[in-house]
Coordinates of C-alpha atoms in Angstrom, one line a residue:
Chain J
X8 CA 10.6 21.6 -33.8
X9 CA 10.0 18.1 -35.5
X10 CA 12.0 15.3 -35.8
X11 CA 10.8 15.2 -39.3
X12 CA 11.3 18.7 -40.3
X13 CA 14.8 18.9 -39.6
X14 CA 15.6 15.6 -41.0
X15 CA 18.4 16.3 -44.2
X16 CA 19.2 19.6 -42.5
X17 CA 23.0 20.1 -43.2
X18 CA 25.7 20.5 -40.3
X19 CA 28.3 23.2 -40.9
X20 CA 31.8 23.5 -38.8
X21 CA 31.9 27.2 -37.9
X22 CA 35.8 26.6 -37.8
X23 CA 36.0 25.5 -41.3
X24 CA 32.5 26.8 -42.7
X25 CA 32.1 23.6 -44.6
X26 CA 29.3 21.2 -44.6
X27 CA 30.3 17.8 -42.3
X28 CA 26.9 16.1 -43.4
X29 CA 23.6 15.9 -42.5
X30 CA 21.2 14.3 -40.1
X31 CA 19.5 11.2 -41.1
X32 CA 18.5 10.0 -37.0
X33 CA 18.6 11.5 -33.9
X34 CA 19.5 9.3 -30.5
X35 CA 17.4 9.8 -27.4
X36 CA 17.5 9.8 -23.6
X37 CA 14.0 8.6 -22.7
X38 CA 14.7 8.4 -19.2
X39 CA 16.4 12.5 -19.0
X40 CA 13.0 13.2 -22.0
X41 CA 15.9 14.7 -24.0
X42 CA 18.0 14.8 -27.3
X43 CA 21.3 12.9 -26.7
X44 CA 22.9 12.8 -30.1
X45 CA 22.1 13.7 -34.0
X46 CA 23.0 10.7 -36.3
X47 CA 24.7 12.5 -39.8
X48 CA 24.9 10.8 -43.1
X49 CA 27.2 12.1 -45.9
X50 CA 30.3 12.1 -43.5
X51 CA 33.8 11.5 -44.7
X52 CA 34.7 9.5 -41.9
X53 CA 33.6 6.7 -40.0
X54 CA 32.2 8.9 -37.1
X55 CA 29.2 10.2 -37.5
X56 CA 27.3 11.1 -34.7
X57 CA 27.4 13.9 -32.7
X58 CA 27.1 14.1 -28.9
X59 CA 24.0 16.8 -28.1
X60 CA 26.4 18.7 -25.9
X61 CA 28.7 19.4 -28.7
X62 CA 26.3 21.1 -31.0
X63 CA 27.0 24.9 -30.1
X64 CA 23.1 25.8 -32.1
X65 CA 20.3 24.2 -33.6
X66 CA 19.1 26.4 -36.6
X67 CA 16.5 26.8 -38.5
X68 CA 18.2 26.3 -41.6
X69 CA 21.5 24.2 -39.9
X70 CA 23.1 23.0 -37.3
X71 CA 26.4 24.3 -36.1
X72 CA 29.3 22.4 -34.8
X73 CA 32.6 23.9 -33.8
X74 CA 35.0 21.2 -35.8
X75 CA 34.1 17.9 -37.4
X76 CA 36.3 16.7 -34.9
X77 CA 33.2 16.6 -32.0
X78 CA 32.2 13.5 -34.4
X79 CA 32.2 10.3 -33.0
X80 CA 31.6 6.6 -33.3
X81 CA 28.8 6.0 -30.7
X82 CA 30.2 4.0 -27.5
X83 CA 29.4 3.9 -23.7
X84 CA 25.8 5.3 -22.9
X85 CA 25.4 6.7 -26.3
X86 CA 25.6 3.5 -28.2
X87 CA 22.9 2.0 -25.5
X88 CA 20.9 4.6 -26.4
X89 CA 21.5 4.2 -30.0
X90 CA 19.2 1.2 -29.6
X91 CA 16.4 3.0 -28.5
X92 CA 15.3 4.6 -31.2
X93 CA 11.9 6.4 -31.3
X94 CA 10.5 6.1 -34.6
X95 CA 12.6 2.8 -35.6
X96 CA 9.8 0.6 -37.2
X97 CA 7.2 2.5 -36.2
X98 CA 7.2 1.9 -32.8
X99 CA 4.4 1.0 -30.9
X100 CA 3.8 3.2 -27.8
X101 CA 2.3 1.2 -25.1
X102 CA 0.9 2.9 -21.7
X103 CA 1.4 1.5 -18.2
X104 CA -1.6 0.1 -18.1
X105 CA -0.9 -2.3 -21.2
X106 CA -3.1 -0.4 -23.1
X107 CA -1.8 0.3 -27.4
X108 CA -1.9 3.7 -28.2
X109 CA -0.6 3.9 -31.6
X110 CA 2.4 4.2 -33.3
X111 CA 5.2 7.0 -33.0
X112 CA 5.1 9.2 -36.0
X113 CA 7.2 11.9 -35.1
X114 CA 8.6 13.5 -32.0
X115 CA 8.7 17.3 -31.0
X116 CA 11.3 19.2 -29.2
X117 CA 13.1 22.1 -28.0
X118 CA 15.8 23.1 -30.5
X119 CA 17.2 25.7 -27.8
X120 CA 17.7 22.4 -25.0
X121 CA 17.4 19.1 -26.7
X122 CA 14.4 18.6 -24.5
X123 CA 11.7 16.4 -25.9
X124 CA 8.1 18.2 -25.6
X125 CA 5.5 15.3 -27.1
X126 CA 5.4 12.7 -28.9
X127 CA 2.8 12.8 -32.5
X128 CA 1.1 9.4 -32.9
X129 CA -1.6 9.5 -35.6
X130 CA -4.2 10.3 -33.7
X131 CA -2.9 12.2 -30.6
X132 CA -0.5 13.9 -28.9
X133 CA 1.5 12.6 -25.7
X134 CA 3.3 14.9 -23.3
X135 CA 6.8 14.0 -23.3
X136 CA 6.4 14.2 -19.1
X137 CA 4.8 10.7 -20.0
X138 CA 7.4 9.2 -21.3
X139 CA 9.0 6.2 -19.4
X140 CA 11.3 4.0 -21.2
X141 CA 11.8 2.9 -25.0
X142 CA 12.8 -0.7 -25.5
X143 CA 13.3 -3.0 -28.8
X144 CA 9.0 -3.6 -28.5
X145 CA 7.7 -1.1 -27.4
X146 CA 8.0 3.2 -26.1
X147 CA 6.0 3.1 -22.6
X148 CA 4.3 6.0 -21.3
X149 CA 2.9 6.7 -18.0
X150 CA -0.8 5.5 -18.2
Chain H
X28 CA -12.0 1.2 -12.8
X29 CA -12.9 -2.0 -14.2
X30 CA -11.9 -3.9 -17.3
X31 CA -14.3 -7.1 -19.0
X32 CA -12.4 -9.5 -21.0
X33 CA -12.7 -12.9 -22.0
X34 CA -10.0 -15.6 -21.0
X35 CA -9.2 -16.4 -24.7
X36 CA -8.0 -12.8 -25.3
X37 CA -5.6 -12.9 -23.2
X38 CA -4.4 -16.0 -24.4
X39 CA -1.0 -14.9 -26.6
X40 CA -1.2 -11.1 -25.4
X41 CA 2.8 -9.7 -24.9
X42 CA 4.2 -9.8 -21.8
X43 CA 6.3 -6.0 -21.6
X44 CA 8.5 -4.8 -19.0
X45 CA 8.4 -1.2 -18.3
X46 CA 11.9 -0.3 -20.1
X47 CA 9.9 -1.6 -23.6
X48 CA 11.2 -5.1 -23.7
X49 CA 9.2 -8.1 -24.8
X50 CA 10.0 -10.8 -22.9
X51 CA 7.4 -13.6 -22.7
X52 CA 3.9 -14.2 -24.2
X53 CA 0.9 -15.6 -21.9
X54 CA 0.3 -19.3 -23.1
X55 CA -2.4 -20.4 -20.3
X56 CA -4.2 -18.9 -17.6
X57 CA -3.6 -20.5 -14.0
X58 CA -7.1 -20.4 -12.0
X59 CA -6.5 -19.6 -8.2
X60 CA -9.6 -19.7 -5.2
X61 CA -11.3 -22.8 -7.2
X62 CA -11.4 -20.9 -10.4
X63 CA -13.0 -17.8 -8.7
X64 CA -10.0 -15.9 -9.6
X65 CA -7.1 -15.8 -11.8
X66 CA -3.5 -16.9 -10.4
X67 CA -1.0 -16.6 -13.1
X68 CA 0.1 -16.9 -16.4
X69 CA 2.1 -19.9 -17.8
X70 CA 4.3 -18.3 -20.9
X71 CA 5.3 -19.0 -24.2
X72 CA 8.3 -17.6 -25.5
X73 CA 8.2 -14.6 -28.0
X74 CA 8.2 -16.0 -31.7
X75 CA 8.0 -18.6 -34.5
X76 CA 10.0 -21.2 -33.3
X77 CA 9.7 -20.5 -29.3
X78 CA 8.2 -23.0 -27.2
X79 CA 6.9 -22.8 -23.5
X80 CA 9.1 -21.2 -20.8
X81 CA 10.2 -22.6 -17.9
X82 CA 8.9 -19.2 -16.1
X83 CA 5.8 -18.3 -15.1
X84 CA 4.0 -15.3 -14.1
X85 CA 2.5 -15.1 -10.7
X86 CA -0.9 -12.3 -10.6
X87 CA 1.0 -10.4 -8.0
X88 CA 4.0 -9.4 -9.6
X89 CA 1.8 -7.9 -12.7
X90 CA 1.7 -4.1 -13.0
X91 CA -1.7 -3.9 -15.0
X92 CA -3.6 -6.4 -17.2
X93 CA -4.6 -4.2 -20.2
X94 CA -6.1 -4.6 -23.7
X95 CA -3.0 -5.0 -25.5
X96 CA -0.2 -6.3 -23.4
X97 CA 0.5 -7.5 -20.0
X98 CA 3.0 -5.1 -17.5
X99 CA 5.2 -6.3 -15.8
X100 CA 8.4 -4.0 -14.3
X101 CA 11.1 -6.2 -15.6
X102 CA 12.2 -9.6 -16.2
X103 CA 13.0 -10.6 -12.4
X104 CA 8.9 -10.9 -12.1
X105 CA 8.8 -14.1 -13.8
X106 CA 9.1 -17.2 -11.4
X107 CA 9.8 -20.4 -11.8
X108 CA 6.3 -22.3 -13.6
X109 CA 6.4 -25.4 -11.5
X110 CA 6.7 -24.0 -8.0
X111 CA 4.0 -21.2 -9.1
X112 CA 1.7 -24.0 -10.4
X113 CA 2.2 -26.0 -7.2
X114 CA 1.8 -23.1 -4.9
X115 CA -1.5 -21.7 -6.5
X116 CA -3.1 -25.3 -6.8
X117 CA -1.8 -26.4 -3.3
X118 CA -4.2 -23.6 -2.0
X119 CA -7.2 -24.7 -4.1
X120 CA -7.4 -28.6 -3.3
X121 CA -8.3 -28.5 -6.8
X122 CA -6.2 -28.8 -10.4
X123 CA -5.7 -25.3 -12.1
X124 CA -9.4 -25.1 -13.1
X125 CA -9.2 -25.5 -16.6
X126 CA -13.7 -25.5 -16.6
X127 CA -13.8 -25.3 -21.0
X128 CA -16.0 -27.4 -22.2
X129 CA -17.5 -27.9 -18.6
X130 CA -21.6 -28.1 -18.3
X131 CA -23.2 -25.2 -16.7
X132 CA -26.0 -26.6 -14.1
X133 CA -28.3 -23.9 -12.3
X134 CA -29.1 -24.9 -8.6
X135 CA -32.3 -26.1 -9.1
X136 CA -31.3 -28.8 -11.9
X137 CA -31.4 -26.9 -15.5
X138 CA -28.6 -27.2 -17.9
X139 CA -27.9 -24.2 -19.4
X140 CA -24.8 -24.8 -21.3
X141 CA -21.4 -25.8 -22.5
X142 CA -18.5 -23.5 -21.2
X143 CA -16.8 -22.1 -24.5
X144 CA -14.7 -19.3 -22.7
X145 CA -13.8 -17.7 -19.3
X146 CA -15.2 -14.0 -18.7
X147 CA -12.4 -12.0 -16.5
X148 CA -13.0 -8.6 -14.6
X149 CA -10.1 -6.9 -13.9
X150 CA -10.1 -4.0 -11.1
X151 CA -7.7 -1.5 -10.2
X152 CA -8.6 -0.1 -7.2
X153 CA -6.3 0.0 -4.7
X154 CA -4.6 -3.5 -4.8
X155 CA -5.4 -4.9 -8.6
X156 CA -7.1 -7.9 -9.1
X157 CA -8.5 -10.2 -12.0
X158 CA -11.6 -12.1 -10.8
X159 CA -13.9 -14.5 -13.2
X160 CA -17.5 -13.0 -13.2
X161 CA -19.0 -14.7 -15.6
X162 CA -18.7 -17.8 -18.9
X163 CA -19.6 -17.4 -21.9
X164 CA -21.1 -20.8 -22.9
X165 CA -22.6 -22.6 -25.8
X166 CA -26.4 -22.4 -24.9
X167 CA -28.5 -25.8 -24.5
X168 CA -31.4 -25.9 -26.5
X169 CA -33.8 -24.8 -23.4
X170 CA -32.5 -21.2 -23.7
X171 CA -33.7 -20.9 -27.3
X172 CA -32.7 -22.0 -30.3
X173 CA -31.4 -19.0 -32.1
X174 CA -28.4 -18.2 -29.8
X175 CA -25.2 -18.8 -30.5
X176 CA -23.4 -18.2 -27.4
X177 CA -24.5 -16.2 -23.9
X178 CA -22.6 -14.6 -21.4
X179 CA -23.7 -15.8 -18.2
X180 CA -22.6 -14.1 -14.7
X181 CA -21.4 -15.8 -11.4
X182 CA -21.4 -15.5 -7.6
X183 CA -18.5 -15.1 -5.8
X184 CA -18.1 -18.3 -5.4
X185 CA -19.3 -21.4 -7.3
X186 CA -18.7 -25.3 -6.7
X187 CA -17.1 -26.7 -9.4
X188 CA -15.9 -30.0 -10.4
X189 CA -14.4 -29.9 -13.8
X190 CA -17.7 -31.6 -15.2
X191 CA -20.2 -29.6 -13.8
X192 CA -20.4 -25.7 -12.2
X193 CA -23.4 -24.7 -10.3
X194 CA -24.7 -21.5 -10.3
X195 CA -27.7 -19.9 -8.9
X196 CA -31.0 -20.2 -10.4
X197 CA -30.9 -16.6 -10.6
X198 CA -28.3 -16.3 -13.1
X199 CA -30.7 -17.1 -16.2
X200 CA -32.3 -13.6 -15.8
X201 CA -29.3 -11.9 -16.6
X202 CA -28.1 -13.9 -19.3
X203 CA -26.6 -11.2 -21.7
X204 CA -24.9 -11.9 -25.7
X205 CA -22.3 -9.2 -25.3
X206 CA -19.9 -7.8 -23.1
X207 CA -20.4 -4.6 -23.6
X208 CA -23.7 -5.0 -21.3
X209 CA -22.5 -7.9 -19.5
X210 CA -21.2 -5.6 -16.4
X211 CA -24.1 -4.3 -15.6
X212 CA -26.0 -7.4 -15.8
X213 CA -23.3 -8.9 -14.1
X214 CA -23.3 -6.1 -11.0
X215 CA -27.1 -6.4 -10.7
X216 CA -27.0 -10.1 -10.6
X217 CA -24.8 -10.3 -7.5
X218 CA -26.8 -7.2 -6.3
X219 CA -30.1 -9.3 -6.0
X220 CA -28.5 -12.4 -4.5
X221 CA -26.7 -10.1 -1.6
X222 CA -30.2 -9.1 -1.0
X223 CA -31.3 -12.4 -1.0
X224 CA -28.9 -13.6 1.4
X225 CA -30.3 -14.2 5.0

């Protein structure tokens, strides 16, 4: 799945049944290649992110979350993480060898495991295995 | 694998950290081995209003050279500028070897040029390097009238004074206006004065 296709996709609390918002940016782990948290908008509090461990599915047509109490304000490693957003700006993907590849226009991963599988530039694909690091410049990708 | 670039490219490139970060960009290019081969990097900082760093970059601590930024693994890389400068120039007996604007002079007394920019090779095989191969200079009238600039390929080593740089002879014949064909011109050039050699 895309980042882009699920973006606006509601959350529902299966405690409650109601909608707690829905995702406007997701938070990565480029060192673990993986999801670490969905950013929400539309949420009646000041939380609004969830950690990836506490979403119980990923569907196709939303995303399930026990309570909206598994909503929190980013802090620790998930707020350092919140800085390195993928697609912030357009990032610019640069590979070990200094070389630009282009710009990140969408990422793709595992809805099952919150494993990232590639990321889509304009032009080309990169294997996720390549990823390295994302910083406020630039994403870098083994060369 | 081998990369051909000139010196003025490189001039402003990013210099990135593997975790994304930029930290520095490359003011100036600090000539090691009597301009033979390229030492470090003096920096600029990153922006408007930045002005030169007190760090510099030594060759050794750079993860790859490429066409769009400079590696490096992370901020502890950059040194401090002064000592780098005096430790690379301390080796060479000469100053940085700043040859722009330089006259090219072939060995056997022809002027073939004003030195408009520095032509770098860089090679990663096995331990990386970034050698100058080659200038690209503003051609005298001798050479023909309607060029504008020729790329013109070096020895290994080259005596150089900061006026003048002497280079074999044999470098006119391989004279090239691009760089796309500069590297083979380049490799067959130091090809025929191996052979040459006694």
């Amino acid at each position: 799945m895309k980042f882009s296709e699920a973006e606006g996709r509601k959350v529902v609390s299966t405690t409650t049944a109601e909608t707690v918002g829905k995702i406007a940016d997701y938070i990565i782990d480029p060192k673990q290649k993986t999801l670490a948290g969905i950013v929400l908008k539309k949420t009646s509090g000041n939380e609004d992110t969830i950690p990836w461990d506490s979403v119980d599915a990923f569907g196709e047509d939303a995303v399930m979350i026990k309570d909206d109490d598994v909503l929190v304000v980013p802090s620790g490693r998930l707020a350092e993480l919140t800085d390195k957003s993928l697609r912030e700006h357009e990032k610019l993907v640069l590979s070990t060898a200094g070389a630009d590849l282009g710009k990140v226009d969408d990422v793709e991963f595992d809805p099952k495991t919150g494993a990232l599988t590639a990321l889509l530039l304009k032009d080309t694909t990169i294997d996720a295995r390549r990823l390295l690091a994302a910083g406020s410049y630039a994403v870098i990708v083994q060369a | 694998m081998s990369l051909l670039m000139r010196a003025s490219e490189i001039i402003k490139r990013p210099v990135v950290t593997l975790e994304g970060e930029d930290v520095a960009q490359i003011k100036d290019i600090i000539y090691a081995d009597s301009g033979g081969q390229v030492g470090g990097f003096t920096l600029n900082g990153r922006g408007f209003l930045s002005g030169t760093l007190k760090t510099a970059l030594a060759w050794g601590a750079v993860v790859a050279l490429g066409p769009d930024a400079v590696m490096i693994r992370d901020e502890d890389a950059l040194t401090n500028r002064d000592a780098l400068i005096a430790e690379i120039v301390g080796k060479n007996g000469v100053g940085g070897g700043d040859v722009l604007g330089s006259r090219v002079l072939t060995d056997d007394g022809k002027d073939l040029g004003k030195v408009l920019d520095v032509v770098i090779e860089v090679t990663n095989e096995g331990r990386s390097f970034a050698n100058v191969v080659g200038y690209e200079i503003e051609p005298a009238k001798n050479l023909g009238a309607d060029l504008k600039k020729v790329l013109v390929p070096l020895p290994d080593t080259i005596a150089a004074s900061g006026q003048h740089l002497i280079v074999p002879a044999a470098a006119l014949d391989f004279v090239t206006n691009d760089l796309a064909g500069f590297g083979a011109a380049m490799r067959d050039f130091r090809e025929r004065l191996a052979k040459a050699a006694p």
